CSV table of N, CA and C in Angstrom, one decimal:
chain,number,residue,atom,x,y,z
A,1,UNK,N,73.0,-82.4,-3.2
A,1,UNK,CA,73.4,-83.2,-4.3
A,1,UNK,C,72.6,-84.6,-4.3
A,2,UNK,N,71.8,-84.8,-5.2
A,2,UNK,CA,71.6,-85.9,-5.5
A,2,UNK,C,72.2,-87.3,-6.0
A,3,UNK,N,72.2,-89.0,-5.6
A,3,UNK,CA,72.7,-89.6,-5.8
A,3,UNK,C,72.2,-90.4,-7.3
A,4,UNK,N,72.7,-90.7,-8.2
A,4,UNK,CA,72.8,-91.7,-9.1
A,4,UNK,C,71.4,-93.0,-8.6
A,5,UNK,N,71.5,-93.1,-7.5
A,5,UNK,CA,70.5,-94.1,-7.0
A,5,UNK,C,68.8,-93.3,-7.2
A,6,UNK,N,69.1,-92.1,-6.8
A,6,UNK,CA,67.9,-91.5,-6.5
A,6,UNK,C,67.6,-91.3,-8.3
A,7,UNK,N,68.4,-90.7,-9.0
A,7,UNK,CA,68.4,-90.2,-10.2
A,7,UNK,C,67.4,-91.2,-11.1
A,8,UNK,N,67.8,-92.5,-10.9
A,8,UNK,CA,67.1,-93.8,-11.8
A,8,UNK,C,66.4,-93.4,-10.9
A,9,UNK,N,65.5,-93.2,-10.0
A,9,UNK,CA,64.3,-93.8,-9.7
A,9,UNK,C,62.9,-93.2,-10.3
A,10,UNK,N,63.4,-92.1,-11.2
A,10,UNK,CA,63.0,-90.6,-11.9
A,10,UNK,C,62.7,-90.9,-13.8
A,11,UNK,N,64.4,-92.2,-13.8
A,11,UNK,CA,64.2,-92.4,-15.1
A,11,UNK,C,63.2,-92.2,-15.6
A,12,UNK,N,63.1,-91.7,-17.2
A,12,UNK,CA,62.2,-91.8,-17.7
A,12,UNK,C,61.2,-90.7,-17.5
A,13,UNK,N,60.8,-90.6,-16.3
A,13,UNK,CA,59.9,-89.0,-15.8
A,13,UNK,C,60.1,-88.3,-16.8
A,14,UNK,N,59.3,-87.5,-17.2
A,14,UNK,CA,59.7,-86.1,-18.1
A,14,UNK,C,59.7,-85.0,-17.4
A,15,UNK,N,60.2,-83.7,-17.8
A,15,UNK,CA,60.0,-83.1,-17.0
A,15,UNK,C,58.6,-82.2,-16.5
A,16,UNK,N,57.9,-82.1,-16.9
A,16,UNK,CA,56.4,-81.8,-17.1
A,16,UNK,C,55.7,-82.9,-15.4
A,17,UNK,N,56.1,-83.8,-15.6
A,17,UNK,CA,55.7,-84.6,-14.6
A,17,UNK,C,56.5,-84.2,-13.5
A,18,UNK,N,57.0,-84.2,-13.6
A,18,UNK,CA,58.1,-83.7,-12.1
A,18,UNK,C,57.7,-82.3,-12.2
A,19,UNK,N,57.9,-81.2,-12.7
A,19,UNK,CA,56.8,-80.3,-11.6
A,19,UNK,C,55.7,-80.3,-11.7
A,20,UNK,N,55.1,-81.6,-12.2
A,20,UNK,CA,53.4,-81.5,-11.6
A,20,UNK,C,54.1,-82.1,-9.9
A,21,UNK,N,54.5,-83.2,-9.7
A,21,UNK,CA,55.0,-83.9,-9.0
A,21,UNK,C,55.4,-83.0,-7.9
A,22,UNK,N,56.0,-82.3,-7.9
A,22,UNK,CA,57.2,-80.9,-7.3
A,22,UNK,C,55.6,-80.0,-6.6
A,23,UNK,N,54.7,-79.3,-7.7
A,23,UNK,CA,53.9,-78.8,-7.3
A,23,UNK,C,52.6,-79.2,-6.0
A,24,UNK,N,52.3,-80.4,-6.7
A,24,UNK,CA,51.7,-81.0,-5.6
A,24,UNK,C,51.9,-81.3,-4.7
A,25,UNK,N,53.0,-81.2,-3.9
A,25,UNK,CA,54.4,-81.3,-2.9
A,25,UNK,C,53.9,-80.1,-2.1
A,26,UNK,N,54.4,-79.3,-3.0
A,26,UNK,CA,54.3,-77.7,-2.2
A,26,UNK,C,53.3,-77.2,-2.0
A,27,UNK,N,52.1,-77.8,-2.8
A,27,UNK,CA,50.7,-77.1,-2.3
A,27,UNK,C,50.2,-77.9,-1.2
A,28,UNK,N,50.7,-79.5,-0.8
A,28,UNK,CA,50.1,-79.9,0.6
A,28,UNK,C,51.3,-79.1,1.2
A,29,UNK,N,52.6,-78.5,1.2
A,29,UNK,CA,53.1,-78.0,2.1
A,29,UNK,C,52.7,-76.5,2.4
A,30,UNK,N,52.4,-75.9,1.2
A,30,UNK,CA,51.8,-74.5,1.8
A,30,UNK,C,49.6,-74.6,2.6
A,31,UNK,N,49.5,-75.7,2.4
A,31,UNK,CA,48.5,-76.0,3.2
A,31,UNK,C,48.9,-76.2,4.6
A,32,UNK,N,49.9,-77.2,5.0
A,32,UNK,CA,50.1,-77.4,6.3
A,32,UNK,C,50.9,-76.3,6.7
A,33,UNK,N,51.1,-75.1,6.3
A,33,UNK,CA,52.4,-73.9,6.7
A,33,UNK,C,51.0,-72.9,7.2
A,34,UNK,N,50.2,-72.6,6.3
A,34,UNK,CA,49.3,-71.5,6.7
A,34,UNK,C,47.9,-72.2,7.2
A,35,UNK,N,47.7,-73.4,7.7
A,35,UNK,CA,46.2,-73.7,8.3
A,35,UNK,C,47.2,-73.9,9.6
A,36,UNK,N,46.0,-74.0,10.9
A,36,UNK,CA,46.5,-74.0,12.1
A,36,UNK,C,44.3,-74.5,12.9
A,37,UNK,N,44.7,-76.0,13.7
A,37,UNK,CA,43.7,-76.1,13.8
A,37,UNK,C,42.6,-76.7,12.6
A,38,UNK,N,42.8,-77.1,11.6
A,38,UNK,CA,42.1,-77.3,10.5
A,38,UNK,C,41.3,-75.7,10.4
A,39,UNK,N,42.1,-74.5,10.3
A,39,UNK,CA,41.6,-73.1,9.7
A,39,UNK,C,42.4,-72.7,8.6
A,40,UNK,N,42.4,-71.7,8.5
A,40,UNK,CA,43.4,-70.8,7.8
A,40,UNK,C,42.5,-69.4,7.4
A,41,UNK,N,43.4,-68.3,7.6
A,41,UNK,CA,43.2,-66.7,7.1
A,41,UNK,C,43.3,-66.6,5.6
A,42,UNK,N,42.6,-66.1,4.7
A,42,UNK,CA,43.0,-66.7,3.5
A,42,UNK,C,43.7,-65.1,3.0
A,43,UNK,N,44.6,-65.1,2.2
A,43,UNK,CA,45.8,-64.2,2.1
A,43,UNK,C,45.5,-62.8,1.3
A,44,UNK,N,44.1,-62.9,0.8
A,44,UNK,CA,43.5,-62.2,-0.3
A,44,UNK,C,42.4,-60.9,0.9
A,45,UNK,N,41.6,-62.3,1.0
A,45,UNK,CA,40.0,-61.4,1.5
A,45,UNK,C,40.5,-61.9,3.3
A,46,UNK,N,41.2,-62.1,3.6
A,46,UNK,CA,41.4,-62.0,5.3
A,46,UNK,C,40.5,-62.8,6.1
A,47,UNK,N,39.3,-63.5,5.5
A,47,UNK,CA,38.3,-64.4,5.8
A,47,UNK,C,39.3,-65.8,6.6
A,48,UNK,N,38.5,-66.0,8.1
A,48,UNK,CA,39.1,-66.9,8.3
A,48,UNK,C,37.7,-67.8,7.9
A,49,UNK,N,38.8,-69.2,7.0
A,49,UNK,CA,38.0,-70.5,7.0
A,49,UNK,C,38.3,-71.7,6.7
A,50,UNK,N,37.6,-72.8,6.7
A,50,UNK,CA,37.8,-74.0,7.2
A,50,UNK,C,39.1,-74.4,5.9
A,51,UNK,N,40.4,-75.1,6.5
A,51,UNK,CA,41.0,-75.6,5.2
A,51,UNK,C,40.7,-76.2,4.3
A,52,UNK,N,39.7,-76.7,4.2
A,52,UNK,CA,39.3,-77.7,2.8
A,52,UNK,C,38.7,-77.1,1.8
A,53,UNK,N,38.6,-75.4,2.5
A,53,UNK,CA,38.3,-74.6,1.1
A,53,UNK,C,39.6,-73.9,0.9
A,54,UNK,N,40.9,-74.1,1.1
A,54,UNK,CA,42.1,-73.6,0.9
A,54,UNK,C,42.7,-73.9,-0.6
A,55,UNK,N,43.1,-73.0,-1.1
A,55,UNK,CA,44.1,-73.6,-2.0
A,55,UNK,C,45.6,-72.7,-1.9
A,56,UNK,N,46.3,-73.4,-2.9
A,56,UNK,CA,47.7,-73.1,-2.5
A,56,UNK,C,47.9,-71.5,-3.9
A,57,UNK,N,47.4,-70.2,-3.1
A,57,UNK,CA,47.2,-69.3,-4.3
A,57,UNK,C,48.7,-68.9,-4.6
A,58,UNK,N,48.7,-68.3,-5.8
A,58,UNK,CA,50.1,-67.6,-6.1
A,58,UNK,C,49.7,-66.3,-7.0
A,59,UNK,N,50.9,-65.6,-6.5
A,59,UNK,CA,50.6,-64.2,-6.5
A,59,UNK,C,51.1,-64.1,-8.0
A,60,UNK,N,52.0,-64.3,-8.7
A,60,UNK,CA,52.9,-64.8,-9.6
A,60,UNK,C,52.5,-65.9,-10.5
A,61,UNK,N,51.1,-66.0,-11.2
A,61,UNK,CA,50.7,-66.9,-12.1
A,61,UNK,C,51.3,-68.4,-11.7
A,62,UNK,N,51.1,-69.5,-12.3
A,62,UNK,CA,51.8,-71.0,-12.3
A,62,UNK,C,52.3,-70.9,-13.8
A,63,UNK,N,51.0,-70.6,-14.8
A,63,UNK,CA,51.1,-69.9,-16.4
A,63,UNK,C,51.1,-68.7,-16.4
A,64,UNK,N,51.6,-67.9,-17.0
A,64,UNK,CA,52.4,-68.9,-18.5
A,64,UNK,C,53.4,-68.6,-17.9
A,65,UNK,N,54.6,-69.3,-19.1
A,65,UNK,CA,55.5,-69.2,-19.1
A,65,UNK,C,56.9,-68.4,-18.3
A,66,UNK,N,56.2,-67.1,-18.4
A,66,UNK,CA,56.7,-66.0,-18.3
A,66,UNK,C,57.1,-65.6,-16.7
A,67,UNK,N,56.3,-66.4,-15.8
A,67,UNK,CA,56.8,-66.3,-14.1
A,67,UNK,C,57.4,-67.8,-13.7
A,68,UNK,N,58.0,-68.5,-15.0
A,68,UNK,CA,58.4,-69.9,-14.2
A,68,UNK,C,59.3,-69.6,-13.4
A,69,UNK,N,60.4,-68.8,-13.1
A,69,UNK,CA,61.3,-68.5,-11.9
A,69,UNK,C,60.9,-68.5,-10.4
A,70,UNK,N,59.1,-68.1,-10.3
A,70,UNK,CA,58.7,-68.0,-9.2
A,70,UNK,C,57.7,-69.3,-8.9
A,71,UNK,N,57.7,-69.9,-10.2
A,71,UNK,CA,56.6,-71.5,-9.9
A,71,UNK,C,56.3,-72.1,-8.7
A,72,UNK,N,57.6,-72.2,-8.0
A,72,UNK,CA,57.9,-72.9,-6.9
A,72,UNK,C,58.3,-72.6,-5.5
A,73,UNK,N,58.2,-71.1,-5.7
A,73,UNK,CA,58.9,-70.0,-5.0
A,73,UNK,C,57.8,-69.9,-3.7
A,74,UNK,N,58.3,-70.4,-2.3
A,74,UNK,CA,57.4,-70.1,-1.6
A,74,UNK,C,56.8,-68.7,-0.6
A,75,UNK,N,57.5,-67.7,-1.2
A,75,UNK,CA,57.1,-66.6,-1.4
A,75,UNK,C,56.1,-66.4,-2.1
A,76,UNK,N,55.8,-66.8,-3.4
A,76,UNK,CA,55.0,-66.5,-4.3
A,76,UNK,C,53.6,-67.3,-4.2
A,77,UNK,N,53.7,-68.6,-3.0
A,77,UNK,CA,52.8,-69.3,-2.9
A,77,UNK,C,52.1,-69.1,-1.3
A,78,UNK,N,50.3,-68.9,-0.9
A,78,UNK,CA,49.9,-68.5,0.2
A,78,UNK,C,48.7,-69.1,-0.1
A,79,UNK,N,48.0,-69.4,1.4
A,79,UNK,CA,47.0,-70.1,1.4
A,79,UNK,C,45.6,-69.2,1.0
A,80,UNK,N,45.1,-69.5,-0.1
A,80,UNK,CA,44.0,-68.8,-0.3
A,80,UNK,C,42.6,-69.1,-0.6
A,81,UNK,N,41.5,-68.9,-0.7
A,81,UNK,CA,40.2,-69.6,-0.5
A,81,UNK,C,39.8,-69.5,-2.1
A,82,UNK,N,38.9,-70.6,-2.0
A,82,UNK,CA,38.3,-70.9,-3.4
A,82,UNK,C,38.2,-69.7,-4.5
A,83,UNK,N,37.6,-68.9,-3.5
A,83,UNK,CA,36.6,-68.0,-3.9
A,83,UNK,C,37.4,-66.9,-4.6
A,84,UNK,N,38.6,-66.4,-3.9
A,84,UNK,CA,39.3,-65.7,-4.2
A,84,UNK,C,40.2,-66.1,-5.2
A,85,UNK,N,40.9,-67.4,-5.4
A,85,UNK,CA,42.0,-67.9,-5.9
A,85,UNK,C,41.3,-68.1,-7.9
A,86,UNK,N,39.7,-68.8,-7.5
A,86,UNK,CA,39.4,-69.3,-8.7
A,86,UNK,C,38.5,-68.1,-9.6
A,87,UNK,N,37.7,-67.7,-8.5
A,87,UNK,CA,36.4,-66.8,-8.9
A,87,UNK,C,36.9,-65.2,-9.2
A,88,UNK,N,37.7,-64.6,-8.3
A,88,UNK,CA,38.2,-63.2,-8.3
A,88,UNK,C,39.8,-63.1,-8.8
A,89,UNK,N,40.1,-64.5,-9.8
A,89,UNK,CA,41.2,-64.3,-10.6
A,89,UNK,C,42.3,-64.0,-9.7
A,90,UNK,N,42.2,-64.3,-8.0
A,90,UNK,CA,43.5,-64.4,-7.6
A,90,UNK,C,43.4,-63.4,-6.4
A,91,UNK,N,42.8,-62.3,-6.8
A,91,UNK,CA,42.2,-61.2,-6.0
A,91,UNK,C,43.5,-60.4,-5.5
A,92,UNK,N,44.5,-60.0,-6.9
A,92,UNK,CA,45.6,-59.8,-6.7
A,92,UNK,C,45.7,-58.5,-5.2
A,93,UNK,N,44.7,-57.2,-5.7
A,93,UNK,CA,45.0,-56.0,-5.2
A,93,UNK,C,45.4,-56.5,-4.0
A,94,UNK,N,44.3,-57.2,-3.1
A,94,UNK,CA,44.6,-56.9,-1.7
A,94,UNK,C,45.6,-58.3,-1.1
A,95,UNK,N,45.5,-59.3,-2.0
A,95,UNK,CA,46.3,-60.7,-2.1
A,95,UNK,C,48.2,-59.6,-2.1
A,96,UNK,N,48.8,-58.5,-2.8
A,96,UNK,CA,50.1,-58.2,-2.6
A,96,UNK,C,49.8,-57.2,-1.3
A,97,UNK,N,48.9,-56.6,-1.0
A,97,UNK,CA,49.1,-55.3,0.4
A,97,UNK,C,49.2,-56.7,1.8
A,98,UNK,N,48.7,-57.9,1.9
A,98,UNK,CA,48.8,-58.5,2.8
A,98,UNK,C,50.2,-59.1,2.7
A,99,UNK,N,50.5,-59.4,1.4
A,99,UNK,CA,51.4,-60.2,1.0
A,99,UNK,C,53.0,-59.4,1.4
A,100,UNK,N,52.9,-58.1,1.3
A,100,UNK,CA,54.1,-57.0,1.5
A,100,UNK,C,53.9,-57.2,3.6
A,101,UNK,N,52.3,-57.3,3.9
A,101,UNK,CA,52.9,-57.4,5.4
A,101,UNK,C,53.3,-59.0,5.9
A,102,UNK,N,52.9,-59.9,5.2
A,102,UNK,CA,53.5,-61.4,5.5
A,102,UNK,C,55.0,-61.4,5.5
A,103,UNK,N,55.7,-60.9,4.2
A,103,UNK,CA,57.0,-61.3,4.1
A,103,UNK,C,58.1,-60.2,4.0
A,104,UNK,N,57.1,-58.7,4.3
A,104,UNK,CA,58.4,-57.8,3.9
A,104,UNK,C,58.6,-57.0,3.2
A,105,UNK,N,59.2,-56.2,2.6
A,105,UNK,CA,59.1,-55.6,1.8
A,105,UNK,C,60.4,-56.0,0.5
A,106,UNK,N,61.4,-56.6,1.4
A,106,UNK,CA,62.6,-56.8,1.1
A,106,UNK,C,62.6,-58.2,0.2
A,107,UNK,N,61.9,-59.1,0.7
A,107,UNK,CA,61.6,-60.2,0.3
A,107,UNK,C,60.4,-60.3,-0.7
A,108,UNK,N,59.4,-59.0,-0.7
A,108,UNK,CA,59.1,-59.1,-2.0
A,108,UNK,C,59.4,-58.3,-3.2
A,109,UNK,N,60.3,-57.6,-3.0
A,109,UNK,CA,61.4,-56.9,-3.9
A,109,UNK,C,62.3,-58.3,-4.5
A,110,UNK,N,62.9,-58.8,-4.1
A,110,UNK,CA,63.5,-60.0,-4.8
A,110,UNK,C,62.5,-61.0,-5.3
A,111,UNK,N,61.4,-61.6,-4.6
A,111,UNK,CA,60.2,-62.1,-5.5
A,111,UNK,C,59.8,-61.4,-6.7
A,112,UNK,N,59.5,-59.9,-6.7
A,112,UNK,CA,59.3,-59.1,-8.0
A,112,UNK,C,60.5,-59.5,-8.9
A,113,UNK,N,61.8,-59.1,-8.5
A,113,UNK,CA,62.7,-59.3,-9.6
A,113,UNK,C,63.1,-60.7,-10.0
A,114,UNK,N,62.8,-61.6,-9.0
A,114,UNK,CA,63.4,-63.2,-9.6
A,114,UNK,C,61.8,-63.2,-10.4
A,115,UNK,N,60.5,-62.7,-10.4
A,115,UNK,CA,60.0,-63.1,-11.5
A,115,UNK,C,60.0,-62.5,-12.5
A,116,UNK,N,61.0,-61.4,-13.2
A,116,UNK,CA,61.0,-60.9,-14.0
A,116,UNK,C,62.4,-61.1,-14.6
A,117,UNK,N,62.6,-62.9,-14.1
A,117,UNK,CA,63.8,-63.2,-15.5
A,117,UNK,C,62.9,-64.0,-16.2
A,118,UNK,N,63.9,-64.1,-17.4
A,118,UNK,CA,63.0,-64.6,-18.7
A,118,UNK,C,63.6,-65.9,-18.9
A,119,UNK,N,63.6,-66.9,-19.9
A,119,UNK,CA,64.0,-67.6,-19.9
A,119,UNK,C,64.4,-68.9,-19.6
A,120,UNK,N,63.6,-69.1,-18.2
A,120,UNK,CA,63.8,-69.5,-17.2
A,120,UNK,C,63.8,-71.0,-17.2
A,121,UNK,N,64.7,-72.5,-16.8
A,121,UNK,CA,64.1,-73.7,-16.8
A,121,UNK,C,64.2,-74.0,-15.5
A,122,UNK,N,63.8,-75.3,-15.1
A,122,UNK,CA,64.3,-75.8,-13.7
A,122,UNK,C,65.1,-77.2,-14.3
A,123,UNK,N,66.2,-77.5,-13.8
A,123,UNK,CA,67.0,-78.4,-14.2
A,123,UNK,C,66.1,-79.7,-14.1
A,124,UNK,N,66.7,-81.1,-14.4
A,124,UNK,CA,65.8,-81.7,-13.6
A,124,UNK,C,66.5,-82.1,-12.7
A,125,UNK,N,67.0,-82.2,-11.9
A,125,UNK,CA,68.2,-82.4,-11.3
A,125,UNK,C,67.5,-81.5,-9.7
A,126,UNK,N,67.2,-80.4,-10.4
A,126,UNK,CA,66.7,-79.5,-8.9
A,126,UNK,C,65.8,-80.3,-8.9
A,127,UNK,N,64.3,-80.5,-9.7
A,127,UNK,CA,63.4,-81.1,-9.5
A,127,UNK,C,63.4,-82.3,-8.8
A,128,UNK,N,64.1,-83.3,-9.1
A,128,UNK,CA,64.1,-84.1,-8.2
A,128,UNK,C,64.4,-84.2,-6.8
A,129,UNK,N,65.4,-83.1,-6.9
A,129,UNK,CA,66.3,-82.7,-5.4
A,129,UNK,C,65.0,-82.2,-4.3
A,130,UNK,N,64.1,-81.1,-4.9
A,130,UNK,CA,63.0,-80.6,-4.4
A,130,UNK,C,62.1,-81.9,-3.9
A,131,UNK,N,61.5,-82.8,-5.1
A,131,UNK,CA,60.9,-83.6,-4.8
A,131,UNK,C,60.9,-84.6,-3.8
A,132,UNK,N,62.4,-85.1,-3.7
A,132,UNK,CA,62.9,-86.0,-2.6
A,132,UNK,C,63.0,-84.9,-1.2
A,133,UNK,N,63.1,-83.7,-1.4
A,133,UNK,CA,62.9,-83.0,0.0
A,133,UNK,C,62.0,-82.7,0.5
A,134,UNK,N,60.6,-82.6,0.0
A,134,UNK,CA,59.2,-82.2,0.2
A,134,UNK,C,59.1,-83.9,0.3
A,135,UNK,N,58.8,-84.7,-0.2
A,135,UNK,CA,58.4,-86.1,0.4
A,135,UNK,C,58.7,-86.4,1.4
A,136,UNK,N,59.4,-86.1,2.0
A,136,UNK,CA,59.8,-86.5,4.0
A,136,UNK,C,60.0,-85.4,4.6
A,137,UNK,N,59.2,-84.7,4.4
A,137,UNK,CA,59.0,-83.1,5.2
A,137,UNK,C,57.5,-83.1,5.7
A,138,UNK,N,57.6,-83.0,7.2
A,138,UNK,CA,56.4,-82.9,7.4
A,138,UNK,C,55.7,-81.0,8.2
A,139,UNK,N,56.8,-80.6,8.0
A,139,UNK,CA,56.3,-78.9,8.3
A,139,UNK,C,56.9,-77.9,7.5
């Protein structure tokens, strides 16, 4: 639960900003979750290489609309290299066969289904709650 104190500090924010805010959060944390050493395996093409060609891929679009249930879902989000993330549209095929051995089968059964609600908002109330939790998180 969030306090009244914390809430003003947001005033005004829209929500658009807050999960840019929220996002940016979770992609320096799914950077520091999957590099080790300034490396990382990138989740697609299995290439290990240097983090600063990492980005924070998602298996589950950011756009459109239609997967915001999984926006922020860190299931849905893995460390993935330029090349794959920007150039090869994501490089879904072998980005889910790795992705079923990272987290499961079970766990991406519920990923599939929570992105196949419709409708979807994030309060802002979570967003901030997220945001104040990722800002003093350092793993």
């Amino acid at each position: 639960m969030i306090t009244d104190e914390i809430k003003n500090r947001y005033k005004g924010r829209s929500i658009s900003w807050l999960e840019d805010r929220l996002q940016d959060l979770i992609n320096a944390k799914i950077r520091r979750r999957d590099s080790v050493n300034g490396y990382f395996i990138c989740i697609s093409c299995q290439e290990l290489k240097p983090a600063k060609q990492m980005n924070a891929g998602h298996y589950y679009p950011k756009e459109p609309l239609a997967y915001r249930a999984v926006k922020f879902d860190l299931d849905n989000i893995h460390g993935q290299c330029i090349r794959c993330n920007r150039h090869l549209s994501a490089n879904l095929i072998p980005y889910r066969a790795n992705l079923l051995q990272k987290i499961g089968e079970r766990r991406l059964l519920q990923l599939e289904q929570k992105a196949a609600l419709s409708g979807f908002k994030y309060s802002r109330d979570f967003l901030i709650e997220q945001i104040e939790k990722l800002k003093y998180e350092r793993t």
